[in-house]
CSV table of C-alpha atoms and ligand atoms in Angstrom, one decimal:
chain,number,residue,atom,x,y,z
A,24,UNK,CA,-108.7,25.0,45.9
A,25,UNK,CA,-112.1,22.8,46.8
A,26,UNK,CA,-112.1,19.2,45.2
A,27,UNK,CA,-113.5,19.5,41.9
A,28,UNK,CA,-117.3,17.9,41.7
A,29,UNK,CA,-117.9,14.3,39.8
A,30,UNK,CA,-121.1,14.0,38.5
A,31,UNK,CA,-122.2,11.2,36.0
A,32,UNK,CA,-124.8,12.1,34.2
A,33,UNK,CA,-127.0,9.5,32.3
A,34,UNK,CA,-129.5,9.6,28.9
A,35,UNK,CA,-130.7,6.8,27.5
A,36,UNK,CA,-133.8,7.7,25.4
A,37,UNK,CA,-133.9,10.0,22.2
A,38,UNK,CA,-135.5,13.0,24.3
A,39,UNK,CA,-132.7,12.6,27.0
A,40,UNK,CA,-130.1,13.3,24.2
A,41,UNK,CA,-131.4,17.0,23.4
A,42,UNK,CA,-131.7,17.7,27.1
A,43,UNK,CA,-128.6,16.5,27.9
A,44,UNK,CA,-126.6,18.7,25.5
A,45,UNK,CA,-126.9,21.8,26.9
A,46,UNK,CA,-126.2,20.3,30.3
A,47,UNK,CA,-122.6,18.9,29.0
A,48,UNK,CA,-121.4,22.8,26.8
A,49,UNK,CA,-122.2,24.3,30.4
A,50,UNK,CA,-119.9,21.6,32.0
A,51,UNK,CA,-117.4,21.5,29.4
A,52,UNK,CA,-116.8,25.6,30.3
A,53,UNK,CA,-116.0,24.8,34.0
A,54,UNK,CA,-113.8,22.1,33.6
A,55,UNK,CA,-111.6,23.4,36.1
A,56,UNK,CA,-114.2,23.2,38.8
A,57,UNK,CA,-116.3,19.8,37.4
A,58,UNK,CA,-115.5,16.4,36.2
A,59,UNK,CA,-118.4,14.9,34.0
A,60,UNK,CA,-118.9,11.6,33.0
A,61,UNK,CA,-121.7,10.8,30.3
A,62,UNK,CA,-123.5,7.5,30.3
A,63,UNK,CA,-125.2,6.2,27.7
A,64,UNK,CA,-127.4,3.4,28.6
A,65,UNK,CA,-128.5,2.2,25.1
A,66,UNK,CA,-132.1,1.9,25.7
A,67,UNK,CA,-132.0,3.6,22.3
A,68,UNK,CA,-129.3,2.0,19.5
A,69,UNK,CA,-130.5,2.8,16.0
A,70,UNK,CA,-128.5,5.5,14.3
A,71,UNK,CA,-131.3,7.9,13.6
A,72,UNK,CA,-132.5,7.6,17.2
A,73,UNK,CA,-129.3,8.1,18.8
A,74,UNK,CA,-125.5,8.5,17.4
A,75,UNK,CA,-127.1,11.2,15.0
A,76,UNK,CA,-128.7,13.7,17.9
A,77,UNK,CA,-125.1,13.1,19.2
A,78,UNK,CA,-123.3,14.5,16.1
A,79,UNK,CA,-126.5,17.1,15.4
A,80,UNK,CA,-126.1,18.1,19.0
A,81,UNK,CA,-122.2,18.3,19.4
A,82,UNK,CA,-122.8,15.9,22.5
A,83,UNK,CA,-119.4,14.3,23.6
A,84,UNK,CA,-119.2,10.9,22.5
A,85,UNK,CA,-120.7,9.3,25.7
A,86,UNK,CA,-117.4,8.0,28.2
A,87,UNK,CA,-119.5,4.6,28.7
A,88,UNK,CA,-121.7,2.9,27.0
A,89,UNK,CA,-124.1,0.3,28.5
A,90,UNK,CA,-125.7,-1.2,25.9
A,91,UNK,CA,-128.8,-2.2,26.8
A,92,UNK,CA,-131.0,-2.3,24.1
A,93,UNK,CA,-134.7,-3.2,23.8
A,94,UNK,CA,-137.2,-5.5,25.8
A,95,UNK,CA,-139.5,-5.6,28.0
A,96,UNK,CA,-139.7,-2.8,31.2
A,97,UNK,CA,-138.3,-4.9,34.0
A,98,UNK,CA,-135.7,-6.6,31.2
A,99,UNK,CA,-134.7,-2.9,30.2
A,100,UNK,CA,-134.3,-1.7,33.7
A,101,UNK,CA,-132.8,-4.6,35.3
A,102,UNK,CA,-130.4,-4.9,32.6
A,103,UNK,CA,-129.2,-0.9,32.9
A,104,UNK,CA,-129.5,-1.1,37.0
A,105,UNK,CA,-127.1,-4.1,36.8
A,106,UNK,CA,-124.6,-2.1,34.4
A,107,UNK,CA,-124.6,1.2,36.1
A,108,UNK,CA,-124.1,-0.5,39.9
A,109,UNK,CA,-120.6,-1.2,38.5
A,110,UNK,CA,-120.4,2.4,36.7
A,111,UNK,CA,-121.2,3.8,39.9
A,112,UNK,CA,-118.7,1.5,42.4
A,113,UNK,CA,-116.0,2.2,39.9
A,114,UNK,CA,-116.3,5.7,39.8
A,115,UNK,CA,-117.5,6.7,43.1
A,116,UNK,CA,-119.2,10.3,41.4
A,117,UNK,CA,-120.7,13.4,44.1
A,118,UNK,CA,-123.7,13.4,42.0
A,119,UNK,CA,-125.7,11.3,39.4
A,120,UNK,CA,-127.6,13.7,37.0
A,121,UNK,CA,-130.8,12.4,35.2
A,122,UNK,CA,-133.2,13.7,32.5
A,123,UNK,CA,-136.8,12.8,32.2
A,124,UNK,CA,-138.9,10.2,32.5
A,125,UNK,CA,-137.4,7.5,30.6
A,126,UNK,CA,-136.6,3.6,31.8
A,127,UNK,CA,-132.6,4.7,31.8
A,128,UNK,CA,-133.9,7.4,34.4
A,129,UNK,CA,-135.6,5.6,37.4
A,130,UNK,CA,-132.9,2.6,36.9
A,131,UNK,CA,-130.0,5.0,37.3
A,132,UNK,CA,-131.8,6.9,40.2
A,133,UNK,CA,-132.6,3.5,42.0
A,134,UNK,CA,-129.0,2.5,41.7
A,135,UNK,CA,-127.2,5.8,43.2
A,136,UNK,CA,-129.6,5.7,45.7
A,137,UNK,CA,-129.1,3.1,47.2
A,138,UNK,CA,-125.1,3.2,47.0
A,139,UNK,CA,-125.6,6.8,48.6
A,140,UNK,CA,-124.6,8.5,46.0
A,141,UNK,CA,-126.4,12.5,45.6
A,142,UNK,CA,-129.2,12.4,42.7
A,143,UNK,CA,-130.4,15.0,40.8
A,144,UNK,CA,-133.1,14.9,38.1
A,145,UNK,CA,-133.6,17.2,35.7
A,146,UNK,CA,-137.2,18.3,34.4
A,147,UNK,CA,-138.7,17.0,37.7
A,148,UNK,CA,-142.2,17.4,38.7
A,149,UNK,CA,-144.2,17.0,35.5
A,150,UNK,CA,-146.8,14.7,36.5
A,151,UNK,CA,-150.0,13.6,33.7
A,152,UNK,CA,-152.3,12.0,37.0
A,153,UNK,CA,-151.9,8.8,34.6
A,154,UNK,CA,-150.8,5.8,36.5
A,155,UNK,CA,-151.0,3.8,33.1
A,156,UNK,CA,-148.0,5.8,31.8
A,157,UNK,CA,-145.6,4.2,32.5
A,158,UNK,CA,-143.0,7.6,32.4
A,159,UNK,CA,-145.8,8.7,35.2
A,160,UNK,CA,-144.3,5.7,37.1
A,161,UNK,CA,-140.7,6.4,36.5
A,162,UNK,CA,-140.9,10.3,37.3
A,163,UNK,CA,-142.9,9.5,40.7
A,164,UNK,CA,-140.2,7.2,41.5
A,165,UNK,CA,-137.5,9.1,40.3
A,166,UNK,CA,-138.7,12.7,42.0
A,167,UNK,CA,-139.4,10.4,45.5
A,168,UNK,CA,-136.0,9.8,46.0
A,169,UNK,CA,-133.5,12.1,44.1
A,170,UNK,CA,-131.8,15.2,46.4
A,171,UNK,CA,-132.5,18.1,43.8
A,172,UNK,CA,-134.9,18.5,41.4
A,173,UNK,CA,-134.9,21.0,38.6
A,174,UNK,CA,-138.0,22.0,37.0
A,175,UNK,CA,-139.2,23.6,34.5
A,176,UNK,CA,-142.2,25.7,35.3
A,177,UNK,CA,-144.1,27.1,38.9
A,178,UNK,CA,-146.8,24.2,37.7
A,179,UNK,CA,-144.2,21.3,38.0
A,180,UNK,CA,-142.9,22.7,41.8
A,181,UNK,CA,-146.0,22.8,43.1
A,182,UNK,CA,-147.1,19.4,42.1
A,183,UNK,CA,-143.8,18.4,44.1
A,184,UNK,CA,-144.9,20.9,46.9
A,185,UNK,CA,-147.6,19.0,46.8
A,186,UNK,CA,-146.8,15.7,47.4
A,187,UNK,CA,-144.9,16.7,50.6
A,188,UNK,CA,-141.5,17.3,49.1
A,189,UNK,CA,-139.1,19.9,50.7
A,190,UNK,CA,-139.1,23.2,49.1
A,191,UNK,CA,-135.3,23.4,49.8
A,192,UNK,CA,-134.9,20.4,47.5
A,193,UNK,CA,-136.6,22.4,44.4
A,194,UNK,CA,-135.0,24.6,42.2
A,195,UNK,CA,-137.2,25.7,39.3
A,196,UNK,CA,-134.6,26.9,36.5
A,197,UNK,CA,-136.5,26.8,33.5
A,198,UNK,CA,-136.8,24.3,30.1
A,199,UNK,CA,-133.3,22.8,29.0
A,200,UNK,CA,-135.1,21.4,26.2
A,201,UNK,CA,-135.5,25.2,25.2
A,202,UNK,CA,-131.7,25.9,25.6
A,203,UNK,CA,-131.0,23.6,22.7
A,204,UNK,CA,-134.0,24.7,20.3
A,205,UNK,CA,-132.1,28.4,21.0
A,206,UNK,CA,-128.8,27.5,20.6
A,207,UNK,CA,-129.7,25.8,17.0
A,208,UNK,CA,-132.1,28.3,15.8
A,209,UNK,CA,-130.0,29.2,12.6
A,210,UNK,CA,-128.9,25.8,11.9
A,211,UNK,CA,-132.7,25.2,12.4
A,212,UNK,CA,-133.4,27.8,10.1
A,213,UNK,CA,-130.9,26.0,7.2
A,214,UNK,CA,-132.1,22.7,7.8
A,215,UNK,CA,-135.3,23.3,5.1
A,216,UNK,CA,-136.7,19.8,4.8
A,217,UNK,CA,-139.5,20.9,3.4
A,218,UNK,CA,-138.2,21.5,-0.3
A,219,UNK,CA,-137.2,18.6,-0.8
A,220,UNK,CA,-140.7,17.1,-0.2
A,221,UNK,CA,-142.3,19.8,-2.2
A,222,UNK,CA,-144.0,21.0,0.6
A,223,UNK,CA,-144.5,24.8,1.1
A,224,UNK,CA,-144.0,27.0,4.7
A,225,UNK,CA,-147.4,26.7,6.6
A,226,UNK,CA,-149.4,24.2,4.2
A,227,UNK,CA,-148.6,21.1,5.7
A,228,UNK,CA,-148.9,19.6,8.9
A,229,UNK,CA,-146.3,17.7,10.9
A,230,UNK,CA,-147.4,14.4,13.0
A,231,UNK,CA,-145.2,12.4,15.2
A,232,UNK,CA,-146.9,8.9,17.4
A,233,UNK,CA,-145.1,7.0,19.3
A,234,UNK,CA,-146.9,6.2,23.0
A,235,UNK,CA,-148.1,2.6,23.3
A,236,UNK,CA,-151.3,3.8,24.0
A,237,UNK,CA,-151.6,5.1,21.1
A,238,UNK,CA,-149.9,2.6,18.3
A,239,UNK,CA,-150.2,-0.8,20.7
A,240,UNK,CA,-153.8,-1.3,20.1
A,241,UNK,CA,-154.7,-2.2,16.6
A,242,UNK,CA,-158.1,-0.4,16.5
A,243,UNK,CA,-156.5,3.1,17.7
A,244,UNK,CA,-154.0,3.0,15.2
A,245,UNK,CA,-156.1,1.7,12.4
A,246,UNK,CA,-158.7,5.2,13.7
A,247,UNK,CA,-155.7,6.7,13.6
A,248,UNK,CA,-154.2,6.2,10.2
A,249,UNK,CA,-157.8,6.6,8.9
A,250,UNK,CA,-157.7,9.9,10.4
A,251,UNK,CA,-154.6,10.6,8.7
A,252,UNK,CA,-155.7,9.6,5.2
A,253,UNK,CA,-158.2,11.6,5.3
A,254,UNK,CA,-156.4,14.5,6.5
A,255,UNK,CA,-154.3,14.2,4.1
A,256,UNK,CA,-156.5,15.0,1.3
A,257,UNK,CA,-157.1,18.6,2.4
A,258,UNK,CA,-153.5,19.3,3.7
A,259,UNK,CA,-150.5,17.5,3.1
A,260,UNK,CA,-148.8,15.5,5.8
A,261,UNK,CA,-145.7,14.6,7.1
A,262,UNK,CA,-144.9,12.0,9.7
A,263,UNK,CA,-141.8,10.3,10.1
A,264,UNK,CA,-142.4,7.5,12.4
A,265,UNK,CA,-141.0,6.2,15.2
A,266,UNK,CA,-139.4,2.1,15.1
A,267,UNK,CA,-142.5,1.7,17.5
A,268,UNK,CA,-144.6,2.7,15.8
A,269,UNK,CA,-143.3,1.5,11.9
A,270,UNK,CA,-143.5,-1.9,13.9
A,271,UNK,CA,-147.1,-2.1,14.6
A,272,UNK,CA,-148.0,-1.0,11.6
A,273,UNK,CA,-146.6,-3.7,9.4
A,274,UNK,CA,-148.0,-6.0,12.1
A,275,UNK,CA,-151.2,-4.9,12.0
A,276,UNK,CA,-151.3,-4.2,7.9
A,277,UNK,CA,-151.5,-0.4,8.0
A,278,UNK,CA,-148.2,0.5,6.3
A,279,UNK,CA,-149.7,-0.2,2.8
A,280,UNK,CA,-152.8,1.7,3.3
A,281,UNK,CA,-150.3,5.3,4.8
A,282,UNK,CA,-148.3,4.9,1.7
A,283,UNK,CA,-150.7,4.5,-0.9
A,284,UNK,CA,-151.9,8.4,0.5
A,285,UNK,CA,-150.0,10.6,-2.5
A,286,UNK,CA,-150.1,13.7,0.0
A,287,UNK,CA,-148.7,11.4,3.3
A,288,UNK,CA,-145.4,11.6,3.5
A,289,UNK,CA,-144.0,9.2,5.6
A,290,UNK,CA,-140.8,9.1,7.1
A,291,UNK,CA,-138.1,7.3,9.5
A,292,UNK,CA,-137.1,8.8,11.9
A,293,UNK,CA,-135.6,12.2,11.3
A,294,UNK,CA,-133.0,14.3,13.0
A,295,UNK,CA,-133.0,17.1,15.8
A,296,UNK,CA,-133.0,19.9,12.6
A,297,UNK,CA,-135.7,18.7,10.4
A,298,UNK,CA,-137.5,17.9,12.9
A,299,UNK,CA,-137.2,21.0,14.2
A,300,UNK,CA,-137.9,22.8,10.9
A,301,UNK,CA,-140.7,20.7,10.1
A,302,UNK,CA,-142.2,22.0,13.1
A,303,UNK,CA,-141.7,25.7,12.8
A,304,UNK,CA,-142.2,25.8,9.1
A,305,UNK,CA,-145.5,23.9,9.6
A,306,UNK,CA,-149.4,25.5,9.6
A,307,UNK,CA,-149.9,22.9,13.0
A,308,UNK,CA,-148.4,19.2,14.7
A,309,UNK,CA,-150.1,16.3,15.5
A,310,UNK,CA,-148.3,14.5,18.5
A,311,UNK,CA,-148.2,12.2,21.4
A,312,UNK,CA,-144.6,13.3,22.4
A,313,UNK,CA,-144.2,15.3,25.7
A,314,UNK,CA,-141.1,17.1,24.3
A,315,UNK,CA,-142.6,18.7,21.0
A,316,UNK,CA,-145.7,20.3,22.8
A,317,UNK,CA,-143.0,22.6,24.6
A,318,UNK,CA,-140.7,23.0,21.6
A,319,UNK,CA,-144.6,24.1,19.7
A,320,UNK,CA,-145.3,26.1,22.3
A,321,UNK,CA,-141.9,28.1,22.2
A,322,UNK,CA,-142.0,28.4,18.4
A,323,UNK,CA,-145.7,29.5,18.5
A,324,UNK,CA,-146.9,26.8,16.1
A,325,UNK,CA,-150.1,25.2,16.4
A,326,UNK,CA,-150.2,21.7,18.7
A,327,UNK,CA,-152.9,19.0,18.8
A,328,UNK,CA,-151.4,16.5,21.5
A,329,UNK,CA,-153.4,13.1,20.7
A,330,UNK,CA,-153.9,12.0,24.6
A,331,UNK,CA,-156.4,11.8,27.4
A,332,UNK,CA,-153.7,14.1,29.4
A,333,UNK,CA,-150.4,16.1,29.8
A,334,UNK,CA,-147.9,16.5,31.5
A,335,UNK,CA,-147.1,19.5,30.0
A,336,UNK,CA,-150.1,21.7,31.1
A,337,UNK,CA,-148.4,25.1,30.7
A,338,UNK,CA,-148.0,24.6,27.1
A,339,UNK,CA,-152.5,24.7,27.1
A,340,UNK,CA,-152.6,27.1,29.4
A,341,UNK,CA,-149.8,29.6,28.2
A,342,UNK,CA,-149.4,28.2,25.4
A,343,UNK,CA,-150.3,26.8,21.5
A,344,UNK,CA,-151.3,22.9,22.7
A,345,UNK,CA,-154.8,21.5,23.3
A,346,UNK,CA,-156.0,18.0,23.9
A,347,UNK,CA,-157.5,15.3,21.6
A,348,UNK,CA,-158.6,11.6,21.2
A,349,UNK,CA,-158.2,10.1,18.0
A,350,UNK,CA,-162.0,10.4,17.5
A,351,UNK,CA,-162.1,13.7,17.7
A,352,UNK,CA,-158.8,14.6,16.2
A,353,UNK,CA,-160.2,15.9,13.1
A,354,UNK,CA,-162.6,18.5,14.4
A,355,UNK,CA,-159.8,19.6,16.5
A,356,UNK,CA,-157.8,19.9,13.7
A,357,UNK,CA,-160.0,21.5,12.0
A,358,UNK,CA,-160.7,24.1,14.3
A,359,UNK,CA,-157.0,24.8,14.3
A,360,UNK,CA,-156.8,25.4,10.6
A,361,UNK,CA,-159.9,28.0,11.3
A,362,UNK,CA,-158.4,29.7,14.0
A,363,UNK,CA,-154.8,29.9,12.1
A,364,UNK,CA,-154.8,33.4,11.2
A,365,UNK,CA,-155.2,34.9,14.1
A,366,UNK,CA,-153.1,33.5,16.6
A,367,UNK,CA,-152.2,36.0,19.3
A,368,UNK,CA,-148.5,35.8,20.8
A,369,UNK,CA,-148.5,34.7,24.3
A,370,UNK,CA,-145.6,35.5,26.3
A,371,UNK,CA,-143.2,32.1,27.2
A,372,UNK,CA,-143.3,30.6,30.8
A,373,UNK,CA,-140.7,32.4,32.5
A,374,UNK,CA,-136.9,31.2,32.1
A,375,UNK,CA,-137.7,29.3,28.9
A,376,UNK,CA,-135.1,31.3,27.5
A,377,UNK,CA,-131.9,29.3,26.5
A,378,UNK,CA,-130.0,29.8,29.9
A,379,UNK,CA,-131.6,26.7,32.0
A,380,UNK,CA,-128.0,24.5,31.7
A,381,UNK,CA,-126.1,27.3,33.2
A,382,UNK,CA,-128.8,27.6,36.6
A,383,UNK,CA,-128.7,23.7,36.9
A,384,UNK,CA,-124.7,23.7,36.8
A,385,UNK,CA,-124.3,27.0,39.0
A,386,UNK,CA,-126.7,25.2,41.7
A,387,UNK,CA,-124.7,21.7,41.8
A,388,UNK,CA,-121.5,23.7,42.2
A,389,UNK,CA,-122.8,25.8,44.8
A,390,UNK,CA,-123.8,22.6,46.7
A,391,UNK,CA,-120.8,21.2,46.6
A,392,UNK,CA,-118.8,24.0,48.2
B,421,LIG,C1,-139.1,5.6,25.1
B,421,LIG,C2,-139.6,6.2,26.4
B,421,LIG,C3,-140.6,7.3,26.1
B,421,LIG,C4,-140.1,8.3,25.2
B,421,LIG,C5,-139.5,7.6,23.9
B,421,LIG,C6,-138.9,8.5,22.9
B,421,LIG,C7,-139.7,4.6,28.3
B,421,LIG,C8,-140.6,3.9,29.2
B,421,LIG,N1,-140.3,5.2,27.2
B,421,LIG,O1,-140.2,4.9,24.5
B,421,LIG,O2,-141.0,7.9,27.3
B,421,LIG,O3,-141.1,9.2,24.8
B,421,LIG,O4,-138.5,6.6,24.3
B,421,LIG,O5,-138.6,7.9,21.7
B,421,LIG,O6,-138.5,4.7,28.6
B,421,LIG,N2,-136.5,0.6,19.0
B,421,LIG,C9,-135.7,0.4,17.9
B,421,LIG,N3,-134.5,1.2,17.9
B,421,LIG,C10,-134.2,2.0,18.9
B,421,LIG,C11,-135.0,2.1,20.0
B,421,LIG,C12,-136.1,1.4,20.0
B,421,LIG,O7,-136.0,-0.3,16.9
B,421,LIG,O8,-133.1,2.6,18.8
B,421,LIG,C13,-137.8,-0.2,19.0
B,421,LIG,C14,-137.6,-1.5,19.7
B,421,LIG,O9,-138.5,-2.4,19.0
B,421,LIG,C15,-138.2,-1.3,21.1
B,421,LIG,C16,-139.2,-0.2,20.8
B,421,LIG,O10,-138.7,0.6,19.7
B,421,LIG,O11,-138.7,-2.4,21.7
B,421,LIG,C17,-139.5,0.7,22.0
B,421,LIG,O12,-138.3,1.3,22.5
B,421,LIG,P1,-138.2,1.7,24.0
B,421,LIG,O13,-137.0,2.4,24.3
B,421,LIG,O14,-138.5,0.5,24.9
B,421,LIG,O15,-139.4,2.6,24.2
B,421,LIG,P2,-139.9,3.9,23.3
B,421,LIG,O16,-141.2,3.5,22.8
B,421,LIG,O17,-138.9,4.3,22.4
């Protein structure tokens, strides 16, 4: 019988947790062929933005933890490189499996790397063209030098293609991110958030902000919550907010002003359900996150990503997301609310259909042999 395959895999960052649950249930079901180690890095600490997408999730309780907490880029990075060098020499995995485009992703990538150990990132080639990102930076990095990369759609291999990478190296195998939204759909459905608030199925709308280049800079946010009040007088609004973002606005005297709006709701941070069936339950979402404008896309809903650029361009193209700055965010939005009866279904990007953990898994194994 071959020597079973050791792979580490790392999250770090709130997104990283519903990507990598899938990832660990396909695993788990070849235990006799696969050894996994799950690292937390601890980039994210706070209950709501981590242990609770681990119970919501059924992720195992990670084996290590490397509690690196908050601070500045090269304070976070150092500080998780540093941890998992030791991880790595103790361990001595075949493969170190990362997710996305977090700070815990590039660190862990450098680190294996350079002890020779087999990298292999998962949603690989998304790229915005945005230097200034800095999650531009750590997927350029991270897709330079890891052995496999998974992606998600044809857009994201050819942007590797692209850049000279070997096509033997890409493997595109579909959204994970989609194999947990299917695999929760009915405790998605139960979840109903929405009562509680009063709110009614497709008369509110669901914002989420979190990028620093939106809530850094005190003018943008203060356009921003403007934008929001006034929203908010024609349709209801929901937005739990990110610690980022809660922070700069009591720094910079918003908070008052967003919850003196009777029909804002504001929120902390809320868990992999709600949010969930906030989304699907809602007439359209405001967002800067890179994750929700595919979960939008997959559950049809309505999407007005507040940025320059995405990532994500399959979800405009083939899917329910456009473009907006905060200055024009309400004509967008308005536009939406005209348009909202008469959506017509277009079909998913190929193998966004709940079976993307499985591919990945099947591909390691059949590399190992
Ligand atoms: C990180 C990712 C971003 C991802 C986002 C999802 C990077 C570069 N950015 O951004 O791509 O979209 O996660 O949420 O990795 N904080 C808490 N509690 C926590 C975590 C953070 O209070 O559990 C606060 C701290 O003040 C911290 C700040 O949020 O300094 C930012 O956290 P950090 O992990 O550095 O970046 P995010 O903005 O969360």
């Amino acid at each position: 019988m071959p020597k079973k395959i050791k792979i580490i895999s790392v999250v770090g960052a709130r997104p990283n947790f519903v990507k990598i649950a899938p990832f660990c249930k396909s695993l788990m079901r070849l235990n006799e062929t696969a050894s996994h180690i799950l690292v937390h890095t601890g980039q994210h600490y706070d209950h709501k933005m981590s242990q609770e997408f681990f119970d919501a999730l059924d992720i195992p309780k990670p084996d290590i933890n490397l509690d690196v907490g908050s601070g500045s880029h090269a304070v976070q990075t150092a500080d998780t490189m540093k941890a998992f060098e030791n991880v790595c020499l103790e361990e001595q995995p075949d493969w170190v499996v990362v997710v996305g485009d977090v700070n815990s992703t590039i660190a862990a990538t450098l680190v294996a790397k350079k002890l020779g150990i087999k990298v292999a990132h998962i949603e690989a080639g998304l790229r915005s063209f945005d230097m200034t990102m800095p999650e531009e930076i750590n997927r350029r990095l991270t897709d330079s030098i890891s052995d496999l990369l998974f992606t998600h759609c044809s857009d994201a291999s050819q942007n590797l293609l692209n850049e000279g990478v070997d096509k033997e190296k890409i493997k595109m195998v579909g959204n994970i991110m989609i194999d947990t939204v299917v695999a929760n759909l009915e405790k998605i459905e139960k979840a109903n958030p929405c009562e509680k608030l009063g709110l009614k199925n497709s008369e509110y709308c669901f914002v989420t902000m979190h990028r620093p280049s939106n809530v850094d800079a005190k003018d943008k946010l203060e356009s921003l919550v403007s934008t929001l009040s006034i929203l908010s007088k024609k349709l209801p609004v929901v937005f739990p907010a990110h610690p980022r973002t809660l922070g700069r606005l009591k720094e910079f005297n918003l908070l008052e002003q967003l919850k003196s709006e009777p029909a804002l709701k504001l929120l902390e941070p809320v868990s992999y359900h709600t949010t969930l069936s906030f989304i699907k339950n809602s007439m359209l979402v405001i967002t800067d996150s890179g994750g929700i404008q595919e979960e939008t896309t997959f559950l049809g809903v309505p999407c007005v990503t507040v940025r320059p650029n995405t990532e994500r361009p399959v979800t405009i193209t083939d899917g329910t997301n456009r473009l907006a700055s905060v200055d024009d965010l309400l004509e967008s939005v308005k536009s939406v609310m005209n348009e909202s009866n008469n959506h017509e279904k277009k079909a998913l990007p190929p193998l966004w259909d709940g079976g993307t953990a499985d591919r990945i898994v099947q591909v390691l194994i059949e590399y190992h042999e």
